[in-house]
Amino acid sequence: SFSDFAVLYRTDAQSIALCEALARSGMPHKKHSHERLMDQPAVAALMRALEDPPAGENRGRSLESRLVTATTRLVEQAADFDAPALQSAAAQLTMLAQSCGGESDRFLESVAQATEADLWDPRADCVSLLTMHASKGLEFPVLFVVGLEDGILPLRWGSGATATDLAEERRLFYVAMTRAEDRL
Protein backbone atom coordinates (compact mmCIF):
# COMPACT_ATOMS: atom_id res chain seq x y z
CA SER A 1 0.00 0.00 0.00
CA PHE A 2 1.05 3.62 -0.27
CA SER A 3 1.63 3.74 3.49
CA ASP A 4 4.58 1.36 3.05
CA PHE A 5 6.51 4.08 1.20
CA ALA A 6 8.37 7.08 2.51
CA VAL A 7 10.56 9.68 0.86
CA LEU A 8 13.19 11.44 2.98
CA TYR A 9 14.97 14.63 2.03
CA ARG A 10 17.60 16.85 3.64
CA THR A 11 15.88 20.24 3.44
CA ASP A 12 12.24 21.25 3.43
CA ALA A 13 12.77 23.16 0.17
CA GLN A 14 13.06 19.80 -1.62
CA SER A 15 9.51 18.86 -0.60
CA ILE A 16 7.89 21.31 -3.02
CA ALA A 17 9.04 19.43 -6.12
CA LEU A 18 8.25 16.08 -4.52
CA CYS A 19 4.70 17.13 -3.61
CA GLU A 20 4.12 18.47 -7.12
CA ALA A 21 5.40 15.27 -8.75
CA LEU A 22 3.30 13.01 -6.53
CA ALA A 23 0.21 15.16 -7.07
CA ARG A 24 0.68 15.05 -10.86
CA SER A 25 0.99 11.26 -10.73
CA GLY A 26 -2.15 10.94 -8.60
CA MET A 27 -0.34 9.32 -5.68
CA PRO A 28 -1.78 10.15 -2.27
CA HIS A 29 0.89 11.72 -0.08
CA LYS A 30 1.29 13.58 3.18
CA LYS A 31 4.14 15.90 4.03
CA HIS A 32 5.16 15.68 7.67
CA SER A 33 7.13 18.39 9.41
CA HIS A 34 9.38 18.50 12.45
CA GLU A 35 8.24 22.02 13.29
CA ARG A 36 6.29 22.55 16.48
CA LEU A 37 2.50 22.34 16.18
CA MET A 38 2.13 25.67 17.96
CA ASP A 39 4.11 27.31 15.14
CA GLN A 40 1.26 26.50 12.73
CA PRO A 41 -1.08 29.51 12.52
CA ALA A 42 -4.27 27.42 12.47
CA VAL A 43 -3.22 25.46 15.58
CA ALA A 44 -2.34 28.66 17.43
CA ALA A 45 -5.72 30.19 16.48
CA LEU A 46 -7.58 27.10 17.72
CA MET A 47 -5.67 27.15 20.99
CA ARG A 48 -6.57 30.83 21.46
CA ALA A 49 -10.22 30.01 20.70
CA LEU A 50 -10.12 27.23 23.31
CA GLU A 51 -8.68 29.61 25.91
CA ASP A 52 -11.26 32.34 25.23
CA PRO A 53 -14.66 30.71 24.66
CA PRO A 54 -17.97 32.58 24.83
CA ALA A 55 -19.49 32.64 28.31
CA GLY A 56 -20.70 29.24 29.50
CA GLU A 57 -19.68 27.42 26.32
CA ASN A 58 -17.23 24.98 27.98
CA ARG A 59 -19.21 24.12 31.08
CA GLY A 60 -19.10 20.33 31.52
CA ARG A 61 -17.95 19.57 27.97
CA SER A 62 -15.13 17.30 26.89
CA LEU A 63 -11.96 18.70 25.39
CA GLU A 64 -12.77 17.07 22.05
CA SER A 65 -16.23 18.66 21.85
CA ARG A 66 -14.75 22.04 22.80
CA LEU A 67 -12.29 21.66 19.92
CA VAL A 68 -15.14 20.99 17.49
CA THR A 69 -17.00 24.06 18.73
CA ALA A 70 -13.87 26.26 18.52
CA THR A 71 -13.20 25.06 14.96
CA THR A 72 -16.79 25.76 13.89
CA ARG A 73 -16.65 29.20 15.50
CA LEU A 74 -13.43 30.11 13.65
CA VAL A 75 -14.81 28.89 10.30
CA GLU A 76 -18.01 30.89 10.81
CA GLN A 77 -16.02 34.02 11.73
CA ALA A 78 -14.25 33.72 8.37
CA ALA A 79 -10.93 33.89 10.16
CA ASP A 80 -7.69 34.22 8.21
CA PHE A 81 -7.61 30.45 7.71
CA ASP A 82 -9.33 28.29 5.18
CA ALA A 83 -11.60 25.53 6.44
CA PRO A 84 -9.27 22.65 5.40
CA ALA A 85 -6.36 24.15 7.38
CA LEU A 86 -8.57 24.50 10.45
CA GLN A 87 -9.97 20.98 10.02
CA SER A 88 -6.45 19.57 9.75
CA ALA A 89 -5.34 21.47 12.85
CA ALA A 90 -8.46 20.32 14.71
CA ALA A 91 -7.76 16.69 13.76
CA GLN A 92 -4.19 16.97 15.06
CA LEU A 93 -5.33 18.57 18.31
CA THR A 94 -8.09 15.98 18.73
CA MET A 95 -5.51 13.18 18.43
CA LEU A 96 -3.45 14.84 21.15
CA ALA A 97 -6.50 15.40 23.36
CA GLN A 98 -7.44 11.72 23.09
CA SER A 99 -3.89 10.62 23.90
CA CYS A 100 -4.01 12.81 27.01
CA GLY A 101 -7.26 11.30 28.19
CA GLY A 102 -8.98 14.68 27.93
CA GLU A 103 -6.85 16.15 30.75
CA SER A 104 -6.43 19.85 30.00
CA ASP A 105 -3.03 20.29 31.66
CA ARG A 106 -1.50 17.28 29.89
CA PHE A 107 -3.07 18.45 26.64
CA LEU A 108 -1.58 21.96 26.91
CA GLU A 109 1.86 20.49 27.65
CA SER A 110 1.58 18.06 24.74
CA VAL A 111 0.56 20.78 22.30
CA ALA A 112 3.49 22.94 23.39
CA GLN A 113 5.97 20.11 22.76
CA ALA A 114 4.45 18.20 19.83
CA THR A 115 5.50 18.29 16.21
CA GLU A 116 3.47 17.19 13.21
CA ALA A 117 5.80 14.19 12.79
CA ASP A 118 4.83 13.07 16.33
CA LEU A 119 1.29 12.61 15.03
CA TRP A 120 2.30 10.42 12.08
CA ASP A 121 -0.42 7.83 11.51
CA PRO A 122 0.83 4.57 9.95
CA ARG A 123 -2.75 3.65 8.99
CA ALA A 124 -3.08 6.56 6.56
CA ASP A 125 -2.80 5.08 3.08
CA CYS A 126 -0.45 7.63 1.57
CA VAL A 127 3.22 8.11 0.79
CA SER A 128 4.97 9.87 3.68
CA LEU A 129 7.26 12.79 2.90
CA LEU A 130 9.60 13.81 5.70
CA THR A 131 12.87 15.55 6.33
CA MET A 132 15.60 13.30 7.65
CA HIS A 133 15.32 15.04 11.01
CA ALA A 134 11.56 14.41 11.22
CA SER A 135 12.00 10.70 10.44
CA LYS A 136 13.82 9.89 13.68
CA GLY A 137 12.12 6.99 15.44
CA LEU A 138 10.02 5.95 12.44
CA GLU A 139 10.52 3.01 10.07
CA PHE A 140 9.10 2.24 6.65
CA PRO A 141 9.13 -0.96 4.56
CA VAL A 142 10.28 0.94 1.46
CA LEU A 143 12.33 4.11 1.76
CA PHE A 144 13.64 6.56 -0.80
CA VAL A 145 16.31 9.09 0.15
CA VAL A 146 16.49 11.90 -2.40
CA GLY A 147 19.02 14.62 -3.10
CA LEU A 148 22.15 12.54 -2.70
CA GLU A 149 24.46 14.98 -4.36
CA ASP A 150 27.25 17.17 -3.07
CA GLY A 151 25.87 20.42 -1.70
CA ILE A 152 22.50 18.93 -0.76
CA LEU A 153 23.68 15.85 1.13
CA PRO A 154 26.11 16.55 2.58
CA LEU A 155 24.60 20.01 2.91
CA ARG A 156 27.15 22.76 2.34
CA TRP A 157 26.51 26.40 3.09
CA GLY A 158 29.40 27.84 1.11
CA SER A 159 33.04 26.83 1.30
CA GLY A 160 33.38 26.75 5.08
CA ALA A 161 32.35 23.15 5.82
CA THR A 162 34.29 21.82 8.80
CA ALA A 163 35.05 18.24 9.76
CA THR A 164 32.39 18.54 12.46
CA ASP A 165 29.80 19.64 9.88
CA LEU A 166 30.62 16.69 7.63
CA ALA A 167 30.45 14.28 10.58
CA GLU A 168 26.97 15.62 11.41
CA GLU A 169 25.87 15.16 7.80
CA ARG A 170 27.16 11.55 7.86
CA ARG A 171 25.27 10.90 11.10
CA LEU A 172 22.09 12.34 9.62
CA PHE A 173 22.46 10.21 6.48
CA TYR A 174 22.92 7.14 8.71
CA VAL A 175 19.70 8.03 10.54
CA ALA A 176 17.93 8.26 7.16
CA MET A 177 19.23 4.90 5.93
CA THR A 178 18.23 3.10 9.12
CA ARG A 179 14.59 4.15 8.67
CA ALA A 180 14.29 1.47 5.94
CA GLU A 181 12.85 -1.86 7.12
CA ASP A 182 13.13 -3.86 3.85
CA ARG A 183 14.21 -1.72 0.91
CA LEU A 184 16.30 1.41 0.64
Backbone as a ProteinNet text record, in pm:
[ID]
protein_1_A
[PRIMARY]
SFSDFAVLYRTDAQSIALCEALARSGMPHKKHSHERLMDQPAVAALMRALEDPPAGENRGRSLESRLVTATTRLVEQAADFDAPALQSAAAQLTMLAQSCGGESDRFLESVAQATEADLWDPRADCVSLLTMHASKGLEFPVLFVVGLEDGILPLRWGSGATATDLAEERRLFYVAMTRAEDRL
[TERTIARY]
85	0	89	28.9	105.1	170.2	108.1	162.7	293.2	329.8	457.8	574.7	546.9	650.9	673.5	800.9	837.4	949.1	950.3	1056	1116.2	1247.9	1318.8	1404.9	1416.7	1496.7	1568.6	1674.7	1760.2	1697	1644	1587.6	1442.3	1366.4	1224.2	1199.3	1293.5	1276.5	1260.4	1317.4	1305.7	1163.8	1085.3	951.1	856.5	878.5	788.6	782.9	899.9	904.3	848.9	875.4	825	672.1	616.5	469.6	405.6	465.9	411.6	414.9	527.2	540	441	424.6	330.2	186.6	156.4	21.1	-8.5	88.1	68.2	45.1	112.5	99.2	-25.2	-93.7	-214.6	-188.8	-65.9	-34.2	-71.3	-145.7	-177.7	-50.2	-31.7	88.8	57.8	143.2	128.8	266.9	287.1	413.5	408.6	507.1	516.4	630.9	615	713.2	765.1	885.2	937.5	924.1	848.9	823.9	718.2	725	628.5	486.7	390.4	250.1	208.5	253.9	213	264.4	360.8	410.5	319	222.3	126.2	16.8	-9.3	-107.9	-246.1	-293	-427.2	-432.7	-326.3	-322	-321.5	-239.5	-234	-370.1	-438.9	-571.6	-671.6	-667.7	-758.2	-728.5	-601.5	-566.5	-615.7	-603.4	-657	-808.6	-875.9	-1021.7	-1063.6	-981.8	-1012	-994.5	-895.1	-868	-970.9	-1035	-1125.7	-1262.4	-1334.3	-1466.2	-1573.2	-1683.1	-1796.6	-1845	-1906.4	-1949	-2032.7	-1994	-2069.5	-2054.7	-1975.9	-1967.8	-1899.5	-1801.9	-1723.4	-1772.7	-1874.9	-1920.9	-1958	-1880.3	-1910.5	-1886	-1816.3	-1795.4	-1655.4	-1642.2	-1512.7	-1422.3	-1294.2	-1196.2	-1218.4	-1252.6	-1277.4	-1397	-1505.7	-1623.3	-1595.9	-1513.4	-1474.7	-1391.4	-1308	-1229	-1318.4	-1420	-1514.2	-1585.1	-1629.2	-1700.2	-1608.1	-1482.3	-1387.2	-1358.1	-1345.3	-1320.1	-1437.4	-1557.9	-1678.6	-1687.2	-1658.2	-1665.4	-1565	-1442.5	-1342.9	-1380.9	-1437.1	-1480.6	-1593.4	-1688.2	-1801	-1757.3	-1652.1	-1602.4	-1522.2	-1505.9	-1425.5	-1288.4	-1226.3	-1092.8	-995.1	-871.6	-769.3	-726	-798.3	-761	-871.1	-831.2	-932.5	-981.1	-1098	-1160	-1072.7	-1011.2	-927	-809.9	-747.6	-635.9	-684.1	-801	-857.1	-898.5	-956.5	-997.4	-874.8	-768	-644.6	-586.7	-583.4	-533.7	-621.8	-753.4	-845.5	-824.2	-799.8	-775.7	-647.6	-543.8	-419	-439.2	-509.6	-533	-624.6	-720.6	-809	-730.1	-636.3	-550.9	-472.6	-418.8	-344.8	-436.2	-555.4	-650.4	-686.9	-708.6	-743.5	-627	-504.6	-388.6	-363.8	-416.8	-400.7	-518.9	-610.5	-726.3	-818	-811	-897.8	-852.6	-735.4	-685.2	-627	-681.3	-642.7	-495.8	-442.8	-302.8	-208.2	-233.1	-149.8	-163.1	-282.9	-306.9	-225.7	-231.2	-157.7	-7.3	43.4	185.7	220.7	134.4	158.3	158	63.7	56.4	181.9	230	349.4	473.1	477.9	597.4	585	466.5	445.2	486.4	526.1	550.4	452.9	438	347.5	394.4	526	579.7	544.1	523.8	482.9	344.6	266.3	129.3	117.5	230.2	229.7	141.4	51.5	-42.2	-7.3	44	83.2	-36	-157.1	-275.4	-320.2	-270.3	-307.7	-246.1	-327.3	-279.5	-227.3	-107.7	-44.6	107	177	322.2	360	451.8	496.6	618.1	614.2	726.4	776.5	905.2	960.5	1104	1145.7	1287.4	1356.4	1485.4	1560	1548.2	1546.6	1531.8	1397.3	1291.1	1156.5	1134.1	1220.5	1200.3	1254.1	1322.2	1381.7	1274.9	1303.8	1212.4	1108.6	1099.5	1002	1073.4	998.8	1052.3	948.4	997.1	909.9	959.9	869.7	912.8	996.3	955.8	1027.9	1060.6	1188.1	1232.9	1315.7	1284.5	1363.9	1431	1559.5	1631.3	1672.1	1624.4	1648.5	1750.3	1808.6	1901.6	2041.7	2081.5	2214.8	2317.7	2345.5	2446.5	2517	2643.4	2725	2661	2649.6	2586.7	2448.9	2380.6	2250	2266.8	2332.9	2368	2504.4	2609.4	2611	2578.1	2501	2460.3	2580.8	2603.3	2714.6	2660.7	2689.3	2651	2775.1	2819.8	2939.6	3062.9	3177.7	3304	3355.4	3286.2	3338.2	3296	3275.6	3235.1	3351.3	3326.1	3429.3	3413.4	3512	3505.4	3386.3	3354.5	3238.8	3109	3099.5	2980.1	2962.1	3070.5	3062.1	3026.1	3078.9	3044.9	2895.8	2840.2	2696.6	2613.4	2657.9	2587.2	2591.2	2705.7	2716.1	2621.1	2615.8	2527.2	2381.7	2345.7	2208.7	2174.1	2268.1	2245.5	2229.4	2305.6	2291.7	2151.8	2105.8	1969.6	1869.3	1886	1793.4	1795.4	1913.3	1923.3	1862.1	1874.8	1823.4	1673.2	1605.8	1458.9	1397.3	1478.2	1428.6	1419.7	1302	1285.3	1329	1285.7	1313.3	1395	1356.1	1420.9	1460.4	1580.2	1630.4	1665.9
-118.3	0	123.9	237.3	361.8	390.1	346.1	374.3	300.7	205.8	135.7	218.8	328.8	407.7	540	577.5	708.4	765.6	896.7	968.3	1065.9	1054.4	1143.9	1240	1360.8	1463.2	1543	1612.3	1684.5	1816.2	1892.5	2024.3	2032.6	2111	2125.4	2182.6	2258.2	2315.5	2206.9	2090.1	1980.2	1924.8	1944.2	1885.5	1944.3	2066	2131	2051.2	2019.7	1943.5	1803	1742.2	1607.7	1607.4	1703.6	1712.8	1734.5	1821.3	1846.6	1720.4	1648.1	1526.8	1419.7	1400.4	1300.5	1340.6	1469	1515.9	1495.1	1525.5	1504.8	1358.5	1269.5	1126.2	1065.9	1143.3	1093.8	1009.2	1010.7	931.9	1010.2	946.5	1014.8	1029.8	1147	1171.8	1270	1267.3	1357.7	1403.7	1532.8	1590.5	1608.8	1555.8	1568.2	1662.7	1738.7	1838.9	1812.4	1860.9	1850.1	1982.5	2075.2	2201.5	2181.5	2264.8	2254.8	2282.6	2210.3	2233.8	2377.9	2431.3	2567	2671.9	2636.9	2730.6	2738	2645.9	2649.7	2750.9	2846.9	2951.5	2897.6	2794.5	2742.4	2676.8	2608.1	2546.2	2654.4	2756.7	2866.3	2935	2955.3	3018.5	2931	2800.7	2710.5	2709.4	2713.5	2715	2844	2956.9	3083.2	3075.3	3014	3000.9	2911.4	2809.5	2723.2	2798	2885.8	2960.5	3069.9	3119.5	3233.5	3202.4	3106.2	3071.5	3171.5	3176.9	3258.1	3209.3	3295.8	3263.8	3136.4	3045	2923.8	2814.7	2839.3	2741.9	2611.2	2617.1	2498.5	2423.3	2471.2	2412.1	2265.2	2175.4	2032.6	1960.8	2019.3	1957.1	1898.9	1794.5	1730.4	1819.9	1794.5	1869.5	1853.5	1731.4	1706.7	1786.5	1791.2	1865.7	2016.3	2061.8	2203.8	2237.8	2144.6	2166.1	2178.1	2093.6	2098.8	2234.2	2277.8	2405.8	2521.7	2518	2625.9	2629.7	2512.4	2505.8	2565	2525.7	2576.4	2728.1	2776.5	2919.7	2996	2943.3	3010.6	3008.5	2897.6	2888.8	2988.7	2997.1	3089.2	3234.3	3264.3	3402	3442.2	3347.3	3372.4	3423.7	3351.8	3389.2	3384.5	3416.3	3422.2	3284.4	3181.2	3045	2983.4	2899.7	2828.7	2709.2	2662.3	2553	2427.4	2384.9	2264.7	2277.7	2395.7	2415.2	2402.9	2460.4	2450.4	2307.3	2238	2098.4	2010.8	2033.2	1957.2	1984.9	2111	2147.3	2086.7	2090.3	2032.2	1881.7	1813.7	1669.1	1638.2	1718	1697.4	1719.9	1827.3	1857	1753.2	1701.4	1597.9	1470.9	1434.2	1317.7	1336.9	1455.9	1483.8	1480.7	1538.6	1539.7	1397.6	1310.9	1172.3	1099.6	1127	1061.5	1109.8	1226.4	1281.3	1246.8	1168.3	1130	1246.9	1352.2	1467.8	1558.4	1531.1	1615	1743.3	1856.3	1985	2017.9	1994.9	2029	1946	1815.3	1728	1768.1	1803.6	1844.9	1969.7	2071.5	2195.9	2169.5	2084	2049.3	1973.4	1882.3	1805.7	1894.4	1987.4	2078	2164.2	2209.6	2294.3	2219.6	2088	2010.6	1933.1	1909.7	1819.8	1881.6	1791.9	1829.4	1750.2	1790.7	1719.2	1574.6	1554	1418.6	1327.9	1386.5	1306.7	1246.1	1305.5	1260.6	1174.7	1125.6	1041.6	920.4	894	782.9	676.3	560.1	456.6	396.4	420.6	364.6	447.3	570.3	656.1	599.1	572.3	508.3	613.8	664.1	763.2	755	804.6	810.7	919.9	889.1	986.9	1062.1	1193.6	1279.3	1346.8	1326.2	1381.1	1426.9	1524.2	1555.3	1442.8	1432.7	1330.2	1350.7	1475.5	1504.3	1456	1477.1	1440.9	1290.2	1214.9	1069.9	991.8	1058.3	988.6	911.4	784.8	699.2	628.3	658.9	595.3	495.4	396.5	301.3	275.6	246.1	223.9	103	19	-96.4	-57	49.3	94.2	242.5	274.6	410.9	464.1	586	656.2	774	791.3	908.6	986.1	1110.2	1189.5	1299.7	1350.6	1462.2	1421.5	1300.6	1254	1308.7	1435.3	1498.5	1604.5	1624.6	1717.3	1855.6	1911.8	2041.7	2029.1	1917.9	1892.6	1792.3	1681.1	1585.2	1527.5	1566.8	1654.7	1799.7	1862.2	2000.7	2091	2180.9	2275.6	2416.8	2499	2640.2	2721.1	2711.1	2784.1	2696.1	2757.9	2682.6	2650.8	2690.2	2675.3	2550.3	2437.9	2314.6	2260	2235.2	2181.7	2030.7	1968.4	1823.9	1789.7	1876	1854	1858.2	1953.1	1963.6	1837.2	1789.4	1668.6	1546.4	1538.9	1427.6	1430	1548.7	1561.7	1519.5	1556.6	1516.2	1364	1301.1	1154.9	1089	1144.5	1090.2	1101.1	1213.5	1233.7	1137.3	1115.1	1020.6	879.4	845.3	714.4	699.6	804.4	802.7	775.8	844.2	826.5	682.3	626.6	490.2	386.5	407.8	309.7	318.5	408.5	415	310.3	247.6	146.8	11.2	-51.9	-186.2	-293.6	-283.1	-385.6	-335.1	-221.2	-172.1	-25.4	4.1	140.9	179.8
0	0	0	-25.4	-27.1	107.3	215.8	348.5	375.4	290.3	304.6	253.6	184.3	119.8	191.3	198.7	251.3	165.3	155.7	86.2	186.7	207.3	298.4	219	268.8	203.2	310.1	269	363.8	406.8	311.6	344.1	300.3	371.3	342.8	203.5	149.8	16.5	-89.5	-67.3	-162.3	-169	-66.1	-60.1	-163.7	-206.1	-301.9	-431.8	-486.6	-612.1	-592.2	-478.3	-451.9	-443.1	-372.3	-360.9	-497.7	-577.8	-711.7	-797.3	-793	-874.9	-831.4	-701.7	-652.7	-684.6	-674.5	-706.8	-855	-941.9	-1085.7	-1119.2	-1044.4	-1073	-1008.8	-924.7	-860.5	-737.2	-687.9	-567.9	-442.5	-352.9	-226.7	-143.8	-86.3	-8	104.2	203.7	318	357.9	360.5	403.5	555.1	621.8	767.2	801.3	904.3	941.2	1081.9	1109.8	1245.4	1320	1262.2	1329.2	1437.9	1539.1	1648.4	1597.9	1655.9	1618.1	1645.8	1757.6	1795.9	1698.4	1612.9	1513.5	1391.1	1383	1273.1	1308.6	1220.9	1252.4	1288.4	1219	1246.7	1385.3	1424.8	1558.1	1665.1	1645.5	1742.7	1755.9	1644	1648.1	1723.6	1699.5	1771.7	1921.2	1956.7	2099.2	2164.6	2093	2146.4	2161.8	2064	2069.6	2186.2	2215.7	2331.3	2462.1	2467.4	2590.9	2616.1	2510.5	2523.2	2462.6	2521.9	2466.5	2510.7	2437.2	2483.1	2620.1	2694.3	2831.2	2837.1	2925.5	2949.7	2845.6	2740.7	2632.3	2673.9	2764.5	2798.1	2921.1	2982.3	3107.7	3088.8	3151.8	3152.1	3020.4	2927.4	2796.7	2786.5	2708.1	2689.3	2605.1	2615.9	2539.1	2389.2	2346.7	2204.7	2153	2230	2184.7	2185.7	2279.5	2280.3	2157.3	2113.9	1992.2	1869	1861.3	1749	1747.8	1863	1872.8	1835.4	1883.2	1851.8	1701.8	1640.4	1496.2	1419.6	1455.7	1389.4	1403.9	1524.1	1550.2	1461.7	1448.6	1364.6	1217	1170.8	1030.4	1005.7	1097.4	1081.5	1085.9	1162.8	1172.7	1049.5	958.2	837.3	877.2	969.3	1016.2	898.6	926.1	821.2	772.9	807.4	771.1	687	594.6	517.9	600	568.1	643.6	645.4	534.2	540.1	637.5	644	738	882.1	909.8	1045.1	1077	979.9	1001.9	1028.6	954.4	974.6	1112.5	1151.8	1284.6	1393.5	1372.8	1471.2	1483.9	1371.2	1375.8	1453.7	1432.3	1505.6	1655.1	1688.8	1830.7	1895.1	1819.9	1872.9	1904.3	1816.1	1843.3	1972.8	1991.8	2115	2237.1	2223.7	2335.8	2376.3	2278.3	2308.6	2374.9	2329.6	2390	2532.6	2565.7	2700.7	2790.5	2740	2818.8	2850.2	2770.8	2792.7	2905.7	2965.6	3075.1	3017.2	3057.2	2999.6	3019.7	3139.8	3166.1	3080.6	3073	2988.6	2842.7	2801.9	2663.8	2630.6	2716.2	2690.8	2681.6	2768.2	2765	2637	2596.7	2473.9	2350.9	2344.1	2229.7	2222.5	2337.2	2339.1	2289.7	2310.6	2275.7	2145.6	2096.8	1983	1850.1	1760	1620.5	1534.8	1410.9	1320.6	1300.6	1297.5	1279.3	1397.2	1516.2	1632.9	1613.2	1525.7	1503.1	1377.2	1327.6	1208	1232.9	1138.3	1150.8	1047.3	1090.4	995.1	919.7	965.6	898.5	779.7	769.4	656.4	529.6	430.5	308.1	210.9	242.5	156.8	172.8	73.8	78.9	178.5	268	367.6	315.6	326.2	289.9	416.3	446.9	570.1	548.8	628.8	632.9	709.9	692.2	765.2	915.5	958.5	1101.5	1154.4	1077.2	1121.6	1122.8	1054.9	1044.4	1163.7	1253.7	1367.6	1443.9	1469.3	1544.2	1459.6	1331.9	1243.6	1152.9	1104.2	1007.3	900.2	778.8	664.9	587.3	535.7	455.8	333.8	264.4	145.9	164.7	149.2	176	60	19	-80.3	-10.4	-32.5	15.5	-108.8	-119.3	-239.8	-212.4	-321.7	-310.1	-270	-307.7	-270.2	-368.4	-352.9	-435.6	-352.8	-383.6	-307.2	-304.9	-188.4	-169.6	-108.1	-137.4	-75.9	37.4	8.9	113.4	77.8	140.7	257.7	222.1	310.6	291	313.4	221.6	233.8	216	312.9	308.7	272.6	152.3	111.4	124	131.2	130.2	269.7	372.8	508.4	582.7	514.9	582.1	664.3	791.6	880.1	891.8	952.6	976	1064.5	1158.8	1246.5	1166.2	1072.9	987.8	904.5	845.6	762.7	846.9	968.9	1057.8	1091.8	1113.3	1141.2	1020.4	901.5	779.7	762.4	793.1	785.7	885.4	1007.1	1110.3	1065.4	1008	962.5	848.1	758	648.4	703.8	806.6	870.7	931.4	998.1	1053.6	942.5	828.8	716.2	666.5	646.8	592.6	686.6	815.7	912.2	932	861.9	866.9	774.4	688.4	593.7	662	656.4	711.5	611.8	485.6	385.5	268	212.5	90.6	107.8	60.5	63.7	-78.3
[MASK]
++++++++++++++++++++++++++++++++++++++++++++++++++++++++++++++++++++++++++++++++++++++++++++++++++++++++++++++++++++++++++++++++++++++++++++++++++++++++++++++++++++++++++++++++++++++++

